[in-house]
Amino acid sequence: MNTIGLFGVLAGSAVAIAFFLSSFFLGLKRREDPQNLWLGLILLAIGLRVGKSIFYFLLNDMAPFGLALGFLGLASIGPLVWMMVRHASGFRLENSWNFIIPVLGSVVCYIVSPSPWETYLYESATILMSIYLGFSWWYLVNSDKSIYNSWNRRILIMATGVLVALAYQHFADSMMDYAWGAIVAAVFLYWVFIQSFRFGVFPKGIAVTLPEQIVNQVRDAFENQKLFKEQGMNLQQFATKLEVPSYLVTRSVKQLYDRSFPETLNHFRVEEIKQMLLDPKKEHLKIESLAYDVGFVYPSAFYAAFKKYTGQTPTTYQKEASLLSA
């Protein structure tokens, strides 16, 4: 096997890892933390872009389709990283404009192939990716330091490394140079795969006896420190603040409250706002403002959670509680 063939095998394995991690985060891990939606989609997008080269050279008859998928992946990486860094809990209509270029560009790429326009489209998508990643770094560096040091930073490092590798490919003068770009991108995918073990992403096959100290630490964080009130709080941020592996946080929460982490987060937020709704000193405040104060980012998420845990709307709850106390 020649060097280019070896690089192809290594890059192909990295693409398989990207798709495996993507399916894992979009499936099992998404139930633990809604933000894993973005992480899964980022890995899928990178897998599509890195896999484009393999697809293009192995299945030349289907090159237009492979190029279109590769463009969709490349142009989507930046917007997806931006969504993740901003701690968006799910896809919302107001975010959809970020994905107009990836979708329309992939269609155009399929139509014009084969054509020199393919190169221009890919170069434009790479520039777009660099702009999004630049803003993402700026936002992350200027955010809370516990967020900066979290899993998000490692994903952003991976995306930036992939960007550098793909940008290098645009200047490649030979097939070997192009292959080097693919292998560098693959190295960053391997790195994230290794990091996922360090961060306790995969469930442990052997039962773990939870240390009492960690269980108490998690309880204190919810009941006394009230970390749930921090905007955009998620499992990884919570674990980072406590300096405890995320899987131990998840198991501690399950043991303490018999709920998943997101459910526990919303439960405590709803309990907090129930008290605020009955406080005469806060009667003049809007309910949405109170929801923001206890950690909810979107009003729709607050109303859905409140209805789930109380069976009532906040206004109905407030009125009925006032009548009972009269």
CSV table of N, CA, C and O in Angstrom, one decimal, residues 6-91:
chain,number,residue,atom,x,y,z
A,6,LEU,N,-2.5,4.6,2.4
A,6,LEU,CA,-2.5,4.6,3.8
A,6,LEU,C,-3.2,5.7,4.4
A,6,LEU,O,-4.0,5.6,5.3
A,7,PHE,N,-3.0,6.9,3.9
A,7,PHE,CA,-3.7,8.1,4.4
A,7,PHE,C,-5.2,8.0,4.1
A,7,PHE,O,-6.0,8.4,5.0
A,8,GLY,N,-5.6,7.4,3.0
A,8,GLY,CA,-7.0,7.2,2.7
A,8,GLY,C,-7.6,6.3,3.8
A,8,GLY,O,-8.8,6.5,4.2
A,9,VAL,N,-6.9,5.2,4.2
A,9,VAL,CA,-7.5,4.3,5.2
A,9,VAL,C,-7.6,5.0,6.5
A,9,VAL,O,-8.7,4.9,7.2
A,10,LEU,N,-6.6,5.8,6.9
A,10,LEU,CA,-6.7,6.5,8.2
A,10,LEU,C,-7.8,7.6,8.2
A,10,LEU,O,-8.5,7.7,9.2
A,11,ALA,N,-7.9,8.3,7.1
A,11,ALA,CA,-9.0,9.3,6.9
A,11,ALA,C,-10.3,8.6,7.0
A,11,ALA,O,-11.3,9.1,7.6
A,12,GLY,N,-10.5,7.5,6.3
A,12,GLY,CA,-11.7,6.7,6.3
A,12,GLY,C,-12.1,6.3,7.6
A,12,GLY,O,-13.3,6.3,8.0
A,13,SER,N,-11.1,5.8,8.4
A,13,SER,CA,-11.4,5.4,9.8
A,13,SER,C,-11.9,6.6,10.6
A,13,SER,O,-12.8,6.4,11.5
A,14,ALA,N,-11.3,7.7,10.4
A,14,ALA,CA,-11.7,8.9,11.2
A,14,ALA,C,-13.1,9.3,10.8
A,14,ALA,O,-13.9,9.7,11.7
A,15,VAL,N,-13.5,9.2,9.6
A,15,VAL,CA,-14.8,9.5,9.1
A,15,VAL,C,-15.8,8.6,9.8
A,15,VAL,O,-16.9,9.0,10.3
A,16,ALA,N,-15.4,7.3,9.9
A,16,ALA,CA,-16.3,6.3,10.6
A,16,ALA,C,-16.5,6.7,12.0
A,16,ALA,O,-17.6,6.5,12.6
A,17,ILE,N,-15.4,7.1,12.7
A,17,ILE,CA,-15.4,7.5,14.1
A,17,ILE,C,-16.4,8.7,14.2
A,17,ILE,O,-17.2,8.8,15.2
A,18,ALA,N,-16.3,9.7,13.3
A,18,ALA,CA,-17.1,10.9,13.3
A,18,ALA,C,-18.6,10.5,13.2
A,18,ALA,O,-19.4,11.0,14.0
A,19,PHE,N,-18.9,9.6,12.3
A,19,PHE,CA,-20.3,9.1,12.2
A,19,PHE,C,-20.8,8.4,13.4
A,19,PHE,O,-21.9,8.5,13.8
A,20,PHE,N,-19.9,7.6,14.0
A,20,PHE,CA,-20.2,6.8,15.2
A,20,PHE,C,-20.5,7.8,16.4
A,20,PHE,O,-21.6,7.7,17.0
A,21,LEU,N,-19.6,8.7,16.6
A,21,LEU,CA,-19.8,9.7,17.7
A,21,LEU,C,-21.1,10.5,17.4
A,21,LEU,O,-21.8,10.8,18.3
A,22,SER,N,-21.3,10.9,16.2
A,22,SER,CA,-22.5,11.7,15.8
A,22,SER,C,-23.8,10.9,16.2
A,22,SER,O,-24.7,11.5,16.8
A,23,SER,N,-23.8,9.7,15.8
A,23,SER,CA,-25.0,8.9,16.1
A,23,SER,C,-25.2,8.7,17.6
A,23,SER,O,-26.3,8.7,18.1
A,24,PHE,N,-24.1,8.6,18.3
A,24,PHE,CA,-24.1,8.4,19.8
A,24,PHE,C,-24.7,9.7,20.4
A,24,PHE,O,-25.5,9.6,21.3
A,25,PHE,N,-24.2,10.9,20.0
A,25,PHE,CA,-24.6,12.1,20.6
A,25,PHE,C,-26.1,12.5,20.2
A,25,PHE,O,-26.8,13.0,21.0
A,26,LEU,N,-26.4,12.1,19.0
A,26,LEU,CA,-27.8,12.4,18.5
A,26,LEU,C,-28.8,11.4,19.1
A,26,LEU,O,-30.0,11.7,19.1
A,27,GLY,N,-28.3,10.3,19.5
A,27,GLY,CA,-29.2,9.3,20.1
A,27,GLY,C,-29.2,9.3,21.6
A,27,GLY,O,-30.0,10.0,22.2
A,28,LEU,N,-28.4,8.4,22.2
A,28,LEU,CA,-28.4,8.2,23.6
A,28,LEU,C,-28.0,9.5,24.4
A,28,LEU,O,-28.7,9.8,25.4
A,29,LYS,N,-27.0,10.2,24.0
A,29,LYS,CA,-26.5,11.3,24.8
A,29,LYS,C,-27.5,12.6,24.7
A,29,LYS,O,-27.5,13.4,25.6
A,30,ARG,N,-28.3,12.7,23.7
A,30,ARG,CA,-29.1,13.8,23.5
A,30,ARG,C,-30.2,13.8,24.6
A,30,ARG,O,-30.6,14.9,25.0
A,31,ARG,N,-30.6,12.7,25.1
A,31,ARG,CA,-31.5,12.6,26.2
A,31,ARG,C,-31.0,13.1,27.5
A,31,ARG,O,-31.7,13.6,28.4
A,32,GLU,N,-29.6,13.1,27.7
A,32,GLU,CA,-29.0,13.6,28.9
A,32,GLU,C,-28.9,15.1,28.8
A,32,GLU,O,-29.0,15.8,29.8
A,33,ASP,N,-28.6,15.7,27.6
A,33,ASP,CA,-28.4,17.1,27.5
A,33,ASP,C,-28.8,17.5,26.1
A,33,ASP,O,-28.2,17.1,25.1
A,34,PRO,N,-29.8,18.3,25.9
A,34,PRO,CA,-30.3,18.7,24.6
A,34,PRO,C,-29.2,19.4,23.7
A,34,PRO,O,-29.3,19.3,22.5
A,35,GLN,N,-28.2,20.0,24.4
A,35,GLN,CA,-27.2,20.6,23.6
A,35,GLN,C,-26.3,19.6,22.8
A,35,GLN,O,-25.6,20.0,21.9
A,36,ASN,N,-26.4,18.4,23.1
A,36,ASN,CA,-25.7,17.3,22.4
A,36,ASN,C,-26.2,17.2,21.0
A,36,ASN,O,-25.6,16.6,20.1
A,37,LEU,N,-27.4,17.8,20.7
A,37,LEU,CA,-27.9,17.9,19.3
A,37,LEU,C,-26.8,18.6,18.4
A,37,LEU,O,-26.5,18.1,17.3
A,38,TRP,N,-26.3,19.7,18.9
A,38,TRP,CA,-25.3,20.5,18.1
A,38,TRP,C,-24.0,19.7,18.0
A,38,TRP,O,-23.4,19.7,16.9
A,39,LEU,N,-23.6,19.1,19.0
A,39,LEU,CA,-22.3,18.3,19.0
A,39,LEU,C,-22.4,17.2,18.0
A,39,LEU,O,-21.5,16.9,17.2
A,40,GLY,N,-23.6,16.5,18.0
A,40,GLY,CA,-23.8,15.4,17.1
A,40,GLY,C,-23.8,15.9,15.6
A,40,GLY,O,-23.2,15.2,14.7
A,41,LEU,N,-24.4,17.0,15.4
A,41,LEU,CA,-24.5,17.5,14.0
A,41,LEU,C,-23.2,18.1,13.6
A,41,LEU,O,-22.8,18.0,12.4
A,42,ILE,N,-22.4,18.6,14.5
A,42,ILE,CA,-21.0,19.1,14.1
A,42,ILE,C,-20.2,17.9,13.6
A,42,ILE,O,-19.5,18.0,12.6
A,43,LEU,N,-20.2,16.8,14.4
A,43,LEU,CA,-19.4,15.7,14.0
A,43,LEU,C,-19.9,15.1,12.7
A,43,LEU,O,-19.1,14.6,11.9
A,44,LEU,N,-21.2,15.1,12.5
A,44,LEU,CA,-21.8,14.6,11.2
A,44,LEU,C,-21.3,15.5,10.1
A,44,LEU,O,-20.9,15.0,9.0
A,45,ALA,N,-21.3,16.8,10.3
A,45,ALA,CA,-20.9,17.7,9.2
A,45,ALA,C,-19.4,17.5,8.9
A,45,ALA,O,-19.0,17.5,7.7
A,46,ILE,N,-18.6,17.4,9.9
A,46,ILE,CA,-17.1,17.2,9.6
A,46,ILE,C,-16.9,15.9,8.9
A,46,ILE,O,-16.1,15.8,8.0
A,47,GLY,N,-17.7,14.9,9.4
A,47,GLY,CA,-17.5,13.5,8.7
A,47,GLY,C,-17.9,13.6,7.2
A,47,GLY,O,-17.2,13.0,6.4
A,48,LEU,N,-19.0,14.4,6.9
A,48,LEU,CA,-19.4,14.5,5.5
A,48,LEU,C,-18.3,15.2,4.7
A,48,LEU,O,-18.0,14.8,3.6
A,49,ARG,N,-17.7,16.3,5.3
A,49,ARG,CA,-16.7,17.0,4.5
A,49,ARG,C,-15.4,16.2,4.4
A,49,ARG,O,-14.8,16.2,3.2
A,50,VAL,N,-14.9,15.6,5.4
A,50,VAL,CA,-13.7,14.8,5.3
A,50,VAL,C,-13.9,13.6,4.4
A,50,VAL,O,-13.1,13.2,3.6
A,51,GLY,N,-15.1,13.0,4.5
A,51,GLY,CA,-15.5,11.9,3.7
A,51,GLY,C,-15.7,12.2,2.2
A,51,GLY,O,-15.7,11.3,1.3
A,52,LYS,N,-15.9,13.5,1.9
A,52,LYS,CA,-16.1,13.9,0.5
A,52,LYS,C,-15.0,13.5,-0.4
A,52,LYS,O,-15.2,12.9,-1.5
A,53,SER,N,-13.7,13.6,0.0
A,53,SER,CA,-12.6,13.3,-0.8
A,53,SER,C,-12.6,11.8,-1.1
A,53,SER,O,-12.3,11.4,-2.2
A,54,ILE,N,-12.8,11.0,-0.1
A,54,ILE,CA,-12.8,9.6,-0.3
A,54,ILE,C,-13.9,9.2,-1.3
A,54,ILE,O,-13.8,8.4,-2.2
A,55,PHE,N,-15.1,9.7,-1.0
A,55,PHE,CA,-16.3,9.5,-1.9
A,55,PHE,C,-16.0,9.9,-3.3
A,55,PHE,O,-16.3,9.2,-4.3
A,56,TYR,N,-15.3,11.0,-3.5
A,56,TYR,CA,-15.1,11.6,-4.8
A,56,TYR,C,-14.2,10.7,-5.6
A,56,TYR,O,-14.4,10.4,-6.8
A,57,PHE,N,-13.1,10.2,-5.0
A,57,PHE,CA,-12.1,9.4,-5.7
A,57,PHE,C,-12.5,7.9,-5.9
A,57,PHE,O,-12.1,7.3,-6.8
A,58,LEU,N,-13.3,7.4,-4.9
A,58,LEU,CA,-13.7,6.0,-5.0
A,58,LEU,C,-14.9,5.7,-5.8
A,58,LEU,O,-15.0,4.7,-6.5
A,59,LEU,N,-15.8,6.7,-5.8
A,59,LEU,CA,-17.1,6.6,-6.5
A,59,LEU,C,-17.2,7.8,-7.5
A,59,LEU,O,-18.1,8.6,-7.3
A,60,ASN,N,-16.4,7.8,-8.5
A,60,ASN,CA,-16.3,8.9,-9.4
A,60,ASN,C,-17.6,9.2,-10.2
A,60,ASN,O,-17.9,10.3,-10.5
A,61,ASP,N,-18.3,8.1,-10.4
A,61,ASP,CA,-19.6,8.2,-11.2
A,61,ASP,C,-20.6,9.0,-10.4
A,61,ASP,O,-21.5,9.6,-10.9
A,62,MET,N,-20.5,9.0,-9.0
A,62,MET,CA,-21.4,9.7,-8.2
A,62,MET,C,-20.7,11.0,-7.6
A,62,MET,O,-21.2,11.5,-6.5
A,63,ALA,N,-19.7,11.5,-8.2
A,63,ALA,CA,-19.0,12.6,-7.7
A,63,ALA,C,-19.8,13.8,-7.4
A,63,ALA,O,-19.7,14.5,-6.4
A,64,PRO,N,-20.8,14.2,-8.3
A,64,PRO,CA,-21.6,15.4,-8.0
A,64,PRO,C,-22.4,15.2,-6.7
A,64,PRO,O,-22.5,16.2,-5.9
A,65,PHE,N,-22.9,14.0,-6.4
A,65,PHE,CA,-23.6,13.8,-5.1
A,65,PHE,C,-22.7,13.9,-4.0
A,65,PHE,O,-23.0,14.5,-2.9
A,66,GLY,N,-21.5,13.4,-4.1
A,66,GLY,CA,-20.5,13.4,-3.0
A,66,GLY,C,-20.0,14.9,-2.8
A,66,GLY,O,-19.8,15.3,-1.6
A,67,LEU,N,-19.9,15.6,-3.9
A,67,LEU,CA,-19.5,17.0,-3.7
A,67,LEU,C,-20.5,17.9,-3.0
A,67,LEU,O,-20.3,18.7,-2.2
A,68,ALA,N,-21.8,17.6,-3.4
A,68,ALA,CA,-22.9,18.3,-2.7
A,68,ALA,C,-23.0,18.0,-1.2
A,68,ALA,O,-23.2,18.9,-0.4
A,69,LEU,N,-22.8,16.7,-0.9
A,69,LEU,CA,-22.8,16.4,0.6
A,69,LEU,C,-21.6,17.0,1.3
A,69,LEU,O,-21.8,17.5,2.4
A,70,GLY,N,-20.5,17.0,0.6
A,70,GLY,CA,-19.3,17.6,1.2
A,70,GLY,C,-19.5,19.1,1.5
A,70,GLY,O,-19.1,19.6,2.5
A,71,PHE,N,-20.1,19.8,0.5
A,71,PHE,CA,-20.3,21.2,0.7
A,71,PHE,C,-21.3,21.4,1.8
A,71,PHE,O,-21.1,22.4,2.6
A,72,LEU,N,-22.4,20.6,1.9
A,72,LEU,CA,-23.3,20.8,2.9
A,72,LEU,C,-22.7,20.6,4.3
A,72,LEU,O,-22.9,21.4,5.2
A,73,GLY,N,-21.8,19.7,4.4
A,73,GLY,CA,-21.1,19.5,5.7
A,73,GLY,C,-20.1,20.6,6.0
A,73,GLY,O,-20.2,21.2,7.1
A,74,LEU,N,-19.4,21.0,5.0
A,74,LEU,CA,-18.4,22.1,5.2
A,74,LEU,C,-19.1,23.4,5.6
A,74,LEU,O,-18.7,24.1,6.5
A,75,ALA,N,-20.1,23.8,4.8
A,75,ALA,CA,-20.8,25.1,5.1
A,75,ALA,C,-21.6,25.1,6.4
A,75,ALA,O,-22.0,26.1,6.9
A,76,SER,N,-21.9,23.9,6.9
A,76,SER,CA,-22.7,23.8,8.1
A,76,SER,C,-21.9,23.8,9.4
A,76,SER,O,-22.4,24.0,10.5
A,77,ILE,N,-20.6,23.4,9.3
A,77,ILE,CA,-19.7,23.3,10.5
A,77,ILE,C,-19.7,24.6,11.3
A,77,ILE,O,-20.0,24.6,12.5
A,78,GLY,N,-19.5,25.7,10.6
A,78,GLY,CA,-19.4,27.0,11.3
A,78,GLY,C,-20.7,27.4,12.1
A,78,GLY,O,-20.7,27.7,13.3
A,79,PRO,N,-21.9,27.4,11.4
A,79,PRO,CA,-23.1,27.7,12.0
A,79,PRO,C,-23.4,26.8,13.2
A,79,PRO,O,-23.9,27.2,14.2
A,80,LEU,N,-23.1,25.5,13.1
A,80,LEU,CA,-23.4,24.5,14.1
A,80,LEU,C,-22.5,24.8,15.3
A,80,LEU,O,-23.0,24.7,16.5
A,81,VAL,N,-21.2,25.1,15.1
A,81,VAL,CA,-20.4,25.4,16.2
A,81,VAL,C,-20.9,26.7,16.9
A,81,VAL,O,-20.9,26.7,18.2
A,82,TRP,N,-21.3,27.6,16.2
A,82,TRP,CA,-21.8,28.9,16.8
A,82,TRP,C,-23.0,28.6,17.6
A,82,TRP,O,-23.2,29.1,18.7
A,83,MET,N,-23.9,27.7,17.1
A,83,MET,CA,-25.1,27.4,17.9
A,83,MET,C,-24.7,26.7,19.2
A,83,MET,O,-25.3,26.9,20.3
A,84,MET,N,-23.7,25.8,19.2
A,84,MET,CA,-23.3,25.1,20.3
A,84,MET,C,-22.6,26.0,21.4
A,84,MET,O,-22.9,25.9,22.6
A,85,VAL,N,-21.8,26.9,20.9
A,85,VAL,CA,-21.1,27.8,21.8
A,85,VAL,C,-22.1,28.8,22.5
A,85,VAL,O,-21.9,29.1,23.6
A,86,ARG,N,-23.1,29.1,21.7
A,86,ARG,CA,-24.1,30.0,22.3
A,86,ARG,C,-25.1,29.3,23.3
A,86,ARG,O,-26.0,29.9,23.8
A,87,HIS,N,-24.8,28.0,23.4
A,87,HIS,CA,-25.6,27.2,24.4
A,87,HIS,C,-27.1,27.1,24.0
A,87,HIS,O,-28.0,27.0,24.9
A,88,ALA,N,-27.4,27.1,22.7
A,88,ALA,CA,-28.7,26.9,22.3
A,88,ALA,C,-29.2,25.5,22.6
A,88,ALA,O,-28.5,24.5,22.4
A,89,SER,N,-30.4,25.3,23.2
A,89,SER,CA,-30.8,24.0,23.7
A,89,SER,C,-31.5,23.2,22.6
A,89,SER,O,-31.8,22.1,22.8
A,90,GLY,N,-31.8,23.8,21.5
A,90,GLY,CA,-32.4,23.1,20.4
A,90,GLY,C,-32.6,23.9,19.2
A,90,GLY,O,-32.4,25.1,19.2
A,91,PHE,N,-33.0,23.3,18.1
A,91,PHE,CA,-33.1,24.1,16.8
A,91,PHE,C,-34.4,24.9,16.9
A,91,PHE,O,-35.5,24.4,17.2
